[in-house]
Tab-separated table of C-alpha atoms in Angstrom:
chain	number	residue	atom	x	y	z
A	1	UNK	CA	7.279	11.335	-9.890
A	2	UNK	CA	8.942	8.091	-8.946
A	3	UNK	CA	11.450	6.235	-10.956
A	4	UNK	CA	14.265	4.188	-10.973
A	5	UNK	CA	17.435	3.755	-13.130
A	6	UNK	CA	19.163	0.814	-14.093
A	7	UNK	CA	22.679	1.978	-15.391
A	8	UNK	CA	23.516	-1.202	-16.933
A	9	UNK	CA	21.124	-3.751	-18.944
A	10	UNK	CA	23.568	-6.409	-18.878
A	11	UNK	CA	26.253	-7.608	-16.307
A	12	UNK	CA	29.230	-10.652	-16.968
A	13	UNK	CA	30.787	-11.456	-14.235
A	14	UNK	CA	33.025	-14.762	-13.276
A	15	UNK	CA	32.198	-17.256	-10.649
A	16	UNK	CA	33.639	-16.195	-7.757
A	17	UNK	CA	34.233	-12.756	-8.466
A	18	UNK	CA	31.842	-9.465	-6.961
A	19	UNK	CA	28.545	-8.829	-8.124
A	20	UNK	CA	27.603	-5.037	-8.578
A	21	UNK	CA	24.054	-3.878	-10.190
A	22	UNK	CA	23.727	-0.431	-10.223
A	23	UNK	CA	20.475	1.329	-9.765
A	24	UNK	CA	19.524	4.964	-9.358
A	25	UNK	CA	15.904	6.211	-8.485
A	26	UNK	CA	13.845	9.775	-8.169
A	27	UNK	CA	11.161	10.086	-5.569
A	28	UNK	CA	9.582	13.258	-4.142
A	29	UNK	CA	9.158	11.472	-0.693
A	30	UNK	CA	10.914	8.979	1.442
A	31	UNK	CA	10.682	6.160	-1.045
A	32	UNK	CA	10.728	2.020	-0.255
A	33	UNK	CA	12.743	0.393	-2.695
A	34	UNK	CA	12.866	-3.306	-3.516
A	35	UNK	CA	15.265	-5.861	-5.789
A	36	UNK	CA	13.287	-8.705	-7.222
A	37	UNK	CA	15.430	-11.506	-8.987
A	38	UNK	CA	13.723	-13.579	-11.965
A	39	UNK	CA	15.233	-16.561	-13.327
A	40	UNK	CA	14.885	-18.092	-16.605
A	41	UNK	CA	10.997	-18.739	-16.847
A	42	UNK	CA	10.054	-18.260	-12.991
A	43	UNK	CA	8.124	-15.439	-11.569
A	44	UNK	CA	9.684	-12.599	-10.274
A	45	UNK	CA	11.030	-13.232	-6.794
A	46	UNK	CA	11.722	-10.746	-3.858
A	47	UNK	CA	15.550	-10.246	-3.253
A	48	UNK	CA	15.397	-7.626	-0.470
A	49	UNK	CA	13.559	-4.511	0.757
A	50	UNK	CA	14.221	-1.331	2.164
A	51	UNK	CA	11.359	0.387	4.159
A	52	UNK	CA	13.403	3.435	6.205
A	53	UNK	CA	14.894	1.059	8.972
A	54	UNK	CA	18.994	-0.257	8.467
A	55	UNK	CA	20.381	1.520	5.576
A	56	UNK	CA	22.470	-1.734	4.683
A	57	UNK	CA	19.875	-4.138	3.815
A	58	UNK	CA	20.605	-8.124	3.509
A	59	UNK	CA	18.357	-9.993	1.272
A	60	UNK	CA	18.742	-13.903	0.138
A	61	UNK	CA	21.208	-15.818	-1.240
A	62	UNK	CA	23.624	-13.565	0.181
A	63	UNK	CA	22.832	-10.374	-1.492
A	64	UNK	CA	22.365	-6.984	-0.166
A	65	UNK	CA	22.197	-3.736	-0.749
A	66	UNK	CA	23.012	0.001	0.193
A	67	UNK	CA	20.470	2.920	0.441
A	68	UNK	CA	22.308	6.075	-0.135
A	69	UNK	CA	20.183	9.077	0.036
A	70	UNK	CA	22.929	11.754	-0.723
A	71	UNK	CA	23.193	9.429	-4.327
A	72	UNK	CA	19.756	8.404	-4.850
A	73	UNK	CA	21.168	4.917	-5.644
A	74	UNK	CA	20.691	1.237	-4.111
A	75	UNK	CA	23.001	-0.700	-5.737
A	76	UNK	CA	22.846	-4.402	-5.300
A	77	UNK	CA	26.191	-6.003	-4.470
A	78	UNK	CA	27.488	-10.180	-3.513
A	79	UNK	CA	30.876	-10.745	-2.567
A	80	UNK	CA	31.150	-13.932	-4.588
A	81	UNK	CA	29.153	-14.814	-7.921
A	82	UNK	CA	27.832	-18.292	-8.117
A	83	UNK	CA	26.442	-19.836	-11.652
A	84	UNK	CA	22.960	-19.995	-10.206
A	85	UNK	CA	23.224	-15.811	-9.482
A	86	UNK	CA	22.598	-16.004	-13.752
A	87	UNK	CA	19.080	-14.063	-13.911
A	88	UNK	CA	17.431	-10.597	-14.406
A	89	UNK	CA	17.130	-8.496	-11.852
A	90	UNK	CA	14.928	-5.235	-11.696
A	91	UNK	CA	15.213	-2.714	-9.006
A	92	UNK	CA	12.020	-0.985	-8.040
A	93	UNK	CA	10.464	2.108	-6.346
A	94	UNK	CA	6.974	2.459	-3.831
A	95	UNK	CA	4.869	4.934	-5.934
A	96	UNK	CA	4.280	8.232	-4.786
A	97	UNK	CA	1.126	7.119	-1.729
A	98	UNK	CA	1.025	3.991	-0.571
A	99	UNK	CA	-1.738	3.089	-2.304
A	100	UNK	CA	-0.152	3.818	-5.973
A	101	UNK	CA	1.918	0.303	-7.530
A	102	UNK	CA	5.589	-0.141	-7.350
A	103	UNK	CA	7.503	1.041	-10.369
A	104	UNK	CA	9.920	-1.117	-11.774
A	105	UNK	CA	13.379	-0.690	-13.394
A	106	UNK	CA	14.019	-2.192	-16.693
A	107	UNK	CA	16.185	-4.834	-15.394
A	108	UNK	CA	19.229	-6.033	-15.431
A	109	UNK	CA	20.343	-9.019	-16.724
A	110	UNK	CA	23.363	-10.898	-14.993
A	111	UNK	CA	25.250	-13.790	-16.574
A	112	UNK	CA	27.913	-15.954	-14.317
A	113	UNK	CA	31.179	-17.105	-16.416
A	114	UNK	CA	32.321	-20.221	-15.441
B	1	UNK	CA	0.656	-20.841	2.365
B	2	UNK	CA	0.837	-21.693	-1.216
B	3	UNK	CA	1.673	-17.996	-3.037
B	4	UNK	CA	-0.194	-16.392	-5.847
B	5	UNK	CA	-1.558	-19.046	-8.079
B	6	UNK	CA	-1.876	-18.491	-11.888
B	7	UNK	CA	-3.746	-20.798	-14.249
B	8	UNK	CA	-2.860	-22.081	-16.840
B	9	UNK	CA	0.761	-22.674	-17.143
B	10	UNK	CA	0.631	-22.630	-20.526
B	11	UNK	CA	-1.390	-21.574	-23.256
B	12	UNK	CA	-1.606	-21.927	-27.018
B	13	UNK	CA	-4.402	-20.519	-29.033
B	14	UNK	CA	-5.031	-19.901	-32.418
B	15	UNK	CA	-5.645	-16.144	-33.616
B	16	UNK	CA	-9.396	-15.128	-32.685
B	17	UNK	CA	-10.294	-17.211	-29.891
B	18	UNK	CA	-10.943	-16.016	-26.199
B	19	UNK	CA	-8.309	-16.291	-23.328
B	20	UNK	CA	-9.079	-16.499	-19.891
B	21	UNK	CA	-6.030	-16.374	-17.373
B	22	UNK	CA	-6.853	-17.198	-13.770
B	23	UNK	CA	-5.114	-15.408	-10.682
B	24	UNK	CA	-5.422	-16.561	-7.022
B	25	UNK	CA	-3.844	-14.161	-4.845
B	26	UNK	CA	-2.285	-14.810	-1.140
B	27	UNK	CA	-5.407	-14.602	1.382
B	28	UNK	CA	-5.322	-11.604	3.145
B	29	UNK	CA	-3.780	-9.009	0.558
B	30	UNK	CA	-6.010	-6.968	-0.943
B	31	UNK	CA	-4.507	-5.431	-4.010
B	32	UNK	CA	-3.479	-7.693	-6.841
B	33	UNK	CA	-2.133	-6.560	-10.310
B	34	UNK	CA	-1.820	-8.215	-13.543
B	35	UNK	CA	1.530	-7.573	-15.690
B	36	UNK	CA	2.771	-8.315	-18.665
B	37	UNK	CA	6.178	-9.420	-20.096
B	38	UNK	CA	7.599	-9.209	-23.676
B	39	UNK	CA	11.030	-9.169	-24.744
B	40	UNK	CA	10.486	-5.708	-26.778
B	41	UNK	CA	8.324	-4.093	-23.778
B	42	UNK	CA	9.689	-5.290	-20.894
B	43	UNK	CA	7.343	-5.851	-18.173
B	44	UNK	CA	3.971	-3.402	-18.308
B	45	UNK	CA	1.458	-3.068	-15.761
B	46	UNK	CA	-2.090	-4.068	-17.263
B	47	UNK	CA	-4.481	-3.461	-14.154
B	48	UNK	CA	-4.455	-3.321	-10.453
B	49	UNK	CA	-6.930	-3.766	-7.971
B	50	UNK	CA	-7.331	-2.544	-4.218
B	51	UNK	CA	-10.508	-4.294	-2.288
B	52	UNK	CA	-11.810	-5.891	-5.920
B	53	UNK	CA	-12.580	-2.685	-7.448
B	54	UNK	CA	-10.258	-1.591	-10.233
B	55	UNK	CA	-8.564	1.205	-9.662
B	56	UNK	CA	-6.073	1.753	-12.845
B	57	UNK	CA	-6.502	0.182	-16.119
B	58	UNK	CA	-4.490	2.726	-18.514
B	59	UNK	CA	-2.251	-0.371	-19.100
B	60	UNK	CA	-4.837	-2.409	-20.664
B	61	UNK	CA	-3.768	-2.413	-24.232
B	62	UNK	CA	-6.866	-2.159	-26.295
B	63	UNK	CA	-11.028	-2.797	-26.050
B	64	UNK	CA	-9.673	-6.627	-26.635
B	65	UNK	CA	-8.505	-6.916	-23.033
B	66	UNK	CA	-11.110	-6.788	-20.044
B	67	UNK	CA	-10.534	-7.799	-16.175
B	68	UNK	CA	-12.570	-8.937	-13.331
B	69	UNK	CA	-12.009	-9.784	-9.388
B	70	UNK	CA	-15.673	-11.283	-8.281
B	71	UNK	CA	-14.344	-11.573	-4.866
B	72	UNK	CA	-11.114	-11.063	-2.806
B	73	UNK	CA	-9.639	-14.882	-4.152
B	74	UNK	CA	-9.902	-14.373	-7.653
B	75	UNK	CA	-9.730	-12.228	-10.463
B	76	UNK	CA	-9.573	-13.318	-14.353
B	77	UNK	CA	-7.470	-11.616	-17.045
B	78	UNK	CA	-9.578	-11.871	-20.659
B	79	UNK	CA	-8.487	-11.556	-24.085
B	80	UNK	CA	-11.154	-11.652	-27.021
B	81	UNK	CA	-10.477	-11.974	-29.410
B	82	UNK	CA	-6.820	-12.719	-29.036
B	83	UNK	CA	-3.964	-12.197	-31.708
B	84	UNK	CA	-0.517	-13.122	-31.996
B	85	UNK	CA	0.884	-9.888	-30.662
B	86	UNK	CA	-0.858	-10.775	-27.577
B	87	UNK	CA	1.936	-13.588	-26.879
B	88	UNK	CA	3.598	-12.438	-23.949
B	89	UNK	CA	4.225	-14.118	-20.289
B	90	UNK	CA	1.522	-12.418	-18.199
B	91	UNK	CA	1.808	-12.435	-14.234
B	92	UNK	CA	-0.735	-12.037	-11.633
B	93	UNK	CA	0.978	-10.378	-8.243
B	94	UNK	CA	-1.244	-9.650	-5.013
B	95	UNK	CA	0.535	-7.192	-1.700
B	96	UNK	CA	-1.087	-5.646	1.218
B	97	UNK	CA	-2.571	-2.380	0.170
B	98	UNK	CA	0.082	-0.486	1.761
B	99	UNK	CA	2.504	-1.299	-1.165
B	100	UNK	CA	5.572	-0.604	0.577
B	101	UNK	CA	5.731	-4.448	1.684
B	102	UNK	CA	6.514	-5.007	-2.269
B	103	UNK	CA	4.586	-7.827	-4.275
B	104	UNK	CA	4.061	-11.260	-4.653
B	105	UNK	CA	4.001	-13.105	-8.074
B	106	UNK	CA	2.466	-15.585	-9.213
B	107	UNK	CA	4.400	-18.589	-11.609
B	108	UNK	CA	2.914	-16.800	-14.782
B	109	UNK	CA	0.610	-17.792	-17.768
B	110	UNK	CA	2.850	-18.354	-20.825
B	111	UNK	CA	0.340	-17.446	-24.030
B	112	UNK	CA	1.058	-18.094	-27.118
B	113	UNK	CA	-1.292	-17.019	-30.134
B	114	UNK	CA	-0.613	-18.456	-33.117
């Protein structure tokens, strides 16, 4: 079955300083895998994608992130935090056809010290 | 092209009355799924649709809760009669079929049930 891990449920960082969200995932085939970022009440927003192409992905606002298939992980990473980074962000899985819905971390919520 | 369009913003009922939230999803996708957020629960997957037809409702909490998509523009979450566990942010998200191109969401319906 497909699933993801989110190893933390809440990230400080300071302004300027790396971002690093950490997420883990199981999947029986070659999986997709996704970050969505969701501010304070907005929608949940694509960050990124992987779909089997680059293994270093680049997503907006400078993110990106790794797929690492010896680790099962795709942690999300930005060189330099910035205030408006604060938000949750959920990492998420393709389900096991292509036809099945995406399966969705818990989240992580990130909060920016000035 | 204007994204996945929820109606209404926001919503305030008192305990017993009927709920309709409104989903318009991108033109051209074909599956579209309804969530729901809570601070307990997270974010839960209600229902999901591929070509109109429902495909997966094991989400949808109890007999209260019923969804439709007439046609490939619109689909309508319902809650009769409502109560104030039912307060919750619920999002409408639509994607190609082939899931691995992740989702869109919608701004999200904001209920509350007092």
């Amino acid at each position: 079955a497909q699933s993801v891990t989110q190893l933390d449920s809440h990230v400080s960082v300071s302004e300027g300083t790396p971002v690093l969200l950490r997420c883990n995932y199981s999947s029986s085939y070659s999986p997709s895998l996704f970050w969505y970022v969701q501010h304070p009440n907005k929608g949940l927003q694509l960050l990124l994608k992987y779909t089997s192409a680059a293994t270093l992905v680049k997503g907006i606002n400078g993110f990106e992130a790794e797929f690492k298939k010896s680790e099962t992980s795709f942690h999300l990473t930005k060189p330099s935090a910035h205030m408006s980074d604060a938000a949750e962000y959920f990492c998420v899985v393709s389900g096991y056809s292509g036809n099945t819905p995406l399966v969705f971390g818990k989240g992580t919520r990130l909060s920016v010290i000035a | 092209d204007a994204g996945v369009i929820q109606s209404p913003r926001h919503e305030v009922t008192e305990m017993g009355q009927e709920v309709t939230l409104r989903c318009k999803p991108i033109s051209g996708h074909n599956s579209l799924f309804w969530y729901r957020q809570t601070m307990m629960r997270g974010l839960e997957l209600l229902i999901y649709f591929n070509n109109n037809v429902p495909i997966d409702d094991s989400g949808m909490p109890e007999d209260r809760f019923s969804a439709k998509m007439p046609n490939a523009s619109f689909s309508t979450l319902k809650i009769q009669p409502s109560e104030p566990r039912d307060s919750a942010v619920y999002f409408c998200a639509s994607s190609l079929t082939r899931g691995n191109y992740g989702y869109t969401f919608g701004s999200g319906t904001r209920l509350t049930v007092v």
